[in-house]
Coordinates of C-alpha atoms in Angstrom, one line a residue:
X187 CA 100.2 140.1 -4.2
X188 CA 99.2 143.5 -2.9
X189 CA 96.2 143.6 -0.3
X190 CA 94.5 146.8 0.7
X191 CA 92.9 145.1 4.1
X192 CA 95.8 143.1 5.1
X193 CA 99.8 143.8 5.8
X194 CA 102.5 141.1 5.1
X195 CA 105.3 140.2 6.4
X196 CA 108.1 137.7 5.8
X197 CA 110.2 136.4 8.2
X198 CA 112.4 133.6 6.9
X199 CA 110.3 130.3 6.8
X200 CA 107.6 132.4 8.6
X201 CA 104.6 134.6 7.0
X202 CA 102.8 136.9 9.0
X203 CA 99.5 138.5 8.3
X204 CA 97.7 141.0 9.8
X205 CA 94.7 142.5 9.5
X206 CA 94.6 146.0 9.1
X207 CA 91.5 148.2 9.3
X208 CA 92.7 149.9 12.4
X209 CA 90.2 152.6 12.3
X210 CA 87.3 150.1 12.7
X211 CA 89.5 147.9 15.4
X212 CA 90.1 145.5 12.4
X213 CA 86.3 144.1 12.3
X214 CA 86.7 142.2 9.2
X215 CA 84.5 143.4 6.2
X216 CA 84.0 141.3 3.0
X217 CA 86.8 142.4 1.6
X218 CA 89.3 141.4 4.2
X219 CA 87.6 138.0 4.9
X220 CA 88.1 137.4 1.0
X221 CA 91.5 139.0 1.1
X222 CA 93.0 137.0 4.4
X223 CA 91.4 133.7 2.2
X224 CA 93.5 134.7 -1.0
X225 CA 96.6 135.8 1.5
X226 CA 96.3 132.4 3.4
X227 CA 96.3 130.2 -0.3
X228 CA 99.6 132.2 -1.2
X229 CA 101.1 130.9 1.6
X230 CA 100.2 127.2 1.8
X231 CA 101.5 127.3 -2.2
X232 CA 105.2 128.7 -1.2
X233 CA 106.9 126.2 -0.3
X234 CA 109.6 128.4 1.5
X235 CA 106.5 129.0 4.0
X236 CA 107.0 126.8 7.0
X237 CA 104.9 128.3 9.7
X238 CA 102.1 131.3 9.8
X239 CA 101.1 134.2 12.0
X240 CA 97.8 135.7 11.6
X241 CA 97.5 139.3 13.8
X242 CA 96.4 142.7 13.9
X243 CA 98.0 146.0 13.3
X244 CA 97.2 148.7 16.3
X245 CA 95.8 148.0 19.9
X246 CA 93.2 145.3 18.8
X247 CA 93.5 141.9 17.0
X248 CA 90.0 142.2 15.5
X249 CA 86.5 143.6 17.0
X250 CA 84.3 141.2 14.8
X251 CA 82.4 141.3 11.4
X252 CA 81.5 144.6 10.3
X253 CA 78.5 145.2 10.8
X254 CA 78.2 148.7 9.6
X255 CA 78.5 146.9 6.2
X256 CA 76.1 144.0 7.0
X257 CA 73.4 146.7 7.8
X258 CA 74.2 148.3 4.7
X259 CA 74.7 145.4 2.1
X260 CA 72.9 142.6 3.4
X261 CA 69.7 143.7 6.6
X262 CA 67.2 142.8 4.0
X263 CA 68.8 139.6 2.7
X264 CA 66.4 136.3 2.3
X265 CA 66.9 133.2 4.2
X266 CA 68.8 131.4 1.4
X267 CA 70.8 134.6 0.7
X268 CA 72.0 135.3 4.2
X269 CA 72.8 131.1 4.2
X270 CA 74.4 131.1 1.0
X271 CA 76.8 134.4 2.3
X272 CA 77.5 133.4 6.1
X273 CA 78.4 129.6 4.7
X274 CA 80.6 130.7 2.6
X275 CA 82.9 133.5 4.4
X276 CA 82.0 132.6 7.8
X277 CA 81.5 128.8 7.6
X278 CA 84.1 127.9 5.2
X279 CA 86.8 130.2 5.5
X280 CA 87.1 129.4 9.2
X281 CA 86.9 126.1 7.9
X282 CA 90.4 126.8 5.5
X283 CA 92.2 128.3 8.5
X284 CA 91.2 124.9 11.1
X285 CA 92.5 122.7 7.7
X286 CA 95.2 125.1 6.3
X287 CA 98.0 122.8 6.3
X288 CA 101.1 124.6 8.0
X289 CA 100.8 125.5 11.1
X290 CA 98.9 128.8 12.7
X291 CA 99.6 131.0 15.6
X292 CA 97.1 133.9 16.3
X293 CA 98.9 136.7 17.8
X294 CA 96.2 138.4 19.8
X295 CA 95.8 142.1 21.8
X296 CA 92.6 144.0 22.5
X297 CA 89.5 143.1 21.8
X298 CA 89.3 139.6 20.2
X299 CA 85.4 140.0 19.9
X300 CA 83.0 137.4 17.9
X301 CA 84.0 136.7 14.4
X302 CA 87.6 137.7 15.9
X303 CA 87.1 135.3 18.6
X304 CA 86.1 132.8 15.7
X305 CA 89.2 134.1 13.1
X306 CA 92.0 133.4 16.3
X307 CA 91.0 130.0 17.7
X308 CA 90.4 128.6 14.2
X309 CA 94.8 128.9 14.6
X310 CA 96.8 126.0 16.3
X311 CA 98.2 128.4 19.1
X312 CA 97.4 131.6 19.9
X313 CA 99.7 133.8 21.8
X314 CA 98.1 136.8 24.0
X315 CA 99.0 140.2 25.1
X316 CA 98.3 141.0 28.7
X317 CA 95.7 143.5 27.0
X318 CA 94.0 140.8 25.6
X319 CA 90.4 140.1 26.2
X320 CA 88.1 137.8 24.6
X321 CA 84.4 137.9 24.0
X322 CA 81.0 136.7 21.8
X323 CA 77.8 139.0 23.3
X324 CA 76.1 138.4 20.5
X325 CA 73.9 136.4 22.4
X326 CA 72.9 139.7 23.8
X327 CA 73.8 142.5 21.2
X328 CA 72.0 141.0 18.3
X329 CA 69.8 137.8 19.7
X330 CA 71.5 135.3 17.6
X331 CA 73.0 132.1 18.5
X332 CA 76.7 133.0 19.2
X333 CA 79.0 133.0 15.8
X334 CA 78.6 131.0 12.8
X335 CA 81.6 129.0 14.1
X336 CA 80.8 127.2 17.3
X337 CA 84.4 126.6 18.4
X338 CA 84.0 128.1 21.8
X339 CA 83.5 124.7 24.2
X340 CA 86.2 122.6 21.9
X341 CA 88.4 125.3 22.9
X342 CA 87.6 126.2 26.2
X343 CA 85.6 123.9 27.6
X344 CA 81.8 123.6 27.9
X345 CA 81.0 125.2 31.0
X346 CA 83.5 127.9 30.8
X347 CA 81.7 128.6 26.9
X348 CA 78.3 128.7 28.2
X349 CA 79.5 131.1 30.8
X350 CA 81.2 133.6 28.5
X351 CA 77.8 133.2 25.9
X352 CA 75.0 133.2 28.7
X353 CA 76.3 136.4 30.5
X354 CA 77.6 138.0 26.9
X355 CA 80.9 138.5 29.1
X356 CA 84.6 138.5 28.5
X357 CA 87.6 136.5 29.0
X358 CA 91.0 137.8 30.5
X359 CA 94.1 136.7 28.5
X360 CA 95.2 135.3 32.0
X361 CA 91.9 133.6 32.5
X362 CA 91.7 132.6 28.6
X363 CA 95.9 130.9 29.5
X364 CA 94.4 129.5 32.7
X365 CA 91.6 127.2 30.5
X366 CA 94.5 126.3 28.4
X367 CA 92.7 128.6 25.3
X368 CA 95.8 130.7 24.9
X369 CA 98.9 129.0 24.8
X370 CA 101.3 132.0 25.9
X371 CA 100.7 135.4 27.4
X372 CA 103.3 138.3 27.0
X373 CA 103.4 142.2 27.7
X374 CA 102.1 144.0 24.9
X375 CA 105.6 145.1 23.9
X376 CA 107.0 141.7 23.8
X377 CA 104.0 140.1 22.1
X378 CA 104.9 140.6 18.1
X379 CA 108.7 139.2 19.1
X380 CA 107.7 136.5 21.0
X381 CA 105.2 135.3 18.8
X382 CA 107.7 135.6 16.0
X383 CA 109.9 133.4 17.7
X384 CA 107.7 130.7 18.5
X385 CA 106.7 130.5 14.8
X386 CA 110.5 130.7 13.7
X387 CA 111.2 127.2 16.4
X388 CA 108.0 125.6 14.6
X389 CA 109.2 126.4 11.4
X390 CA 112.6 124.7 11.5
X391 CA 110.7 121.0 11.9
X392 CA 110.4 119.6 8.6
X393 CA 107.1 120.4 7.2
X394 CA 105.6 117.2 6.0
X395 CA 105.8 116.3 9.6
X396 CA 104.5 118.9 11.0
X397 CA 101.3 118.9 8.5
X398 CA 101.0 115.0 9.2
X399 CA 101.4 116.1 13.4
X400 CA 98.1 118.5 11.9
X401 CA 96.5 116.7 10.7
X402 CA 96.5 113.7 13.0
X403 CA 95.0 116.2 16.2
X404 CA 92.4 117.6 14.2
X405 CA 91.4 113.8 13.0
X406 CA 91.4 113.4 16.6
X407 CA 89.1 116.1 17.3
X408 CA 86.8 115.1 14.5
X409 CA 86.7 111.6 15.5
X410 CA 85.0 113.2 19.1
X411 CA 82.5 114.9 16.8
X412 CA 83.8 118.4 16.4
X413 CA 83.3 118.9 12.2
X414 CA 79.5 117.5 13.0
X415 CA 79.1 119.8 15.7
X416 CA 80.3 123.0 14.3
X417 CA 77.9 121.8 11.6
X418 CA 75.1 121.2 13.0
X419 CA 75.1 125.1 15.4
X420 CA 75.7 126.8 11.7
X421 CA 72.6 125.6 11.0
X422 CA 71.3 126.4 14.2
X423 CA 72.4 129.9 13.9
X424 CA 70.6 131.0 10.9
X425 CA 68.0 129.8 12.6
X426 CA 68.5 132.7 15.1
X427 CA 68.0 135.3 12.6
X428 CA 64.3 134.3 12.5
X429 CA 63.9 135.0 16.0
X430 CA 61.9 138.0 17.5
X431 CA 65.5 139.3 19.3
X432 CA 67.6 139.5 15.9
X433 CA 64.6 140.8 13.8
X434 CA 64.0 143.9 16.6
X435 CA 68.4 144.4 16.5
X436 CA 68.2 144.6 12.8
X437 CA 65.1 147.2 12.8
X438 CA 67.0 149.2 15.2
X439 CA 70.2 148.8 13.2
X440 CA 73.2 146.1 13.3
X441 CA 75.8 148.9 13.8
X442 CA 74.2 149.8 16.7
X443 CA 75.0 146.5 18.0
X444 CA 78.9 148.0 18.0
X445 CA 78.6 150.4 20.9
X446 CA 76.5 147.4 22.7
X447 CA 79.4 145.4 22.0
X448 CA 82.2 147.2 23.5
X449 CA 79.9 147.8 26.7
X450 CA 79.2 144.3 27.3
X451 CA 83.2 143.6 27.0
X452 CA 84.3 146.3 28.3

């Protein structure tokens, strides 16, 4: 299947897929969201698919949701529209990857900003570049409630997330290893090879295992309230777009919001 957003690659019992809009740092556009969904069911229905990478082609894994296109497409969408668009390709398709039932490494360098923040942790590992940083300012840039996908305290712990979203700050991949967010962090050189292998010792485990292994953690996590919680802030954060803060960002325009972006990460 032939994707104009996406590059793949197969590596024996291992897919990789990478975003690839590396003129816009890979922020992820309709098209890519719905294309890295399609991508990611093609792979859980070949059998001869054991393991998965999800990366990004150039210097940065991915800088967010585009919002050159939200301004364009979807500023002066209603409540119910904006609900009825952000459930579906930011809710549920991070959803797919959390469920998807082989396991996922993100392979991460550059910016890893927002909805990228949301697209890599959603994986079971993530392996880091020693260019990696991490980030959500939305809490600054566009006055809403961090991303659609609260994943951030599960994942690094609840004073460490209310640190990164309070000061709209960014994480180190050695700080992000440190927290025990990222499982590995390589030079940049090293970082598709290294990932590649990890998947490749993953993927000689016999699969049913492995998706049982899966499914039995995220079970785990659920049982301490994580699908309820991740819930419950999506519904909080389209709340946000009521507020006085997101309504003045999206008079003044979301795409300014990219420039305020990379200054508060950078």
């Amino acid at each position: 299947m032939a994707f104009d957003t996406l590059e793949i690659e197969n590596h024996g019992a291992v897919r990789r897929i990478l975003l690839a809009r590396e003129a816009q740092r890979n922020a992820q556009n309709q098209q890519m969201l719905d294309e890295l969904m399609a991508a990611l069911d093609d792979a859980r229905r070949d059998d001869g698919v054991h393991a998965v990478v999800i990366g990004g082609k150039g210097a940065h894994f991915s800088a967010g949701h585009d919002l050159k296109q939200a301004q364009a497409e979807r500023s002066s969408f209603t409540v119910e529209e904006r609900w009825a668009y952000e459930e579906l390709r930011y809710f549920d398709y991070s959803l797919r990857i959390w469920d998807f039932p082989k396991p996922t490494i993100a392979q991460v360098q550059g910016a890893c900003v927002a909805g990228g923040f949301m697209i890599a942790n959603m994986c079971d590992l993530v392996v880091a570049s020693e260019s990696a940083y991490f980030s959500d300012p939305v809490g600054h840039t566009l006055g809403a409630a961090a991303t659609e996908v609260l994943i951030h305290p599960w994942v690094m712990g609840a004073r460490k997330a209310k640190e990164l979203l309070f000061t709209g700050g960014r994480l180190s991949a050695s700080e992000a290893h440190a927290i025990g967010m990222v499982n590995r962090v390589v030079s940049d050189a090293e970082l598709g090879e290294s990932t590649l292998a990890l998947a490749q010792q993953i993927a000689k485990a016999p699969p049913f295992g492995l998706r049982l292994i899966k499914r039995s953690i995220n079970r785990t996590l659920d049982a301490q309230g994580l699908r309820t919680a991740l819930a419950a802030h999506f519904d909080t954060h389209q709340l946000s777009h009521l507020s006085e803060g997101f309504l003045t960002a999206r008079d003044r325009g979301l795409s300014n919001a990219i420039q305020k972006n990379r200054e508060a990460s950078a």
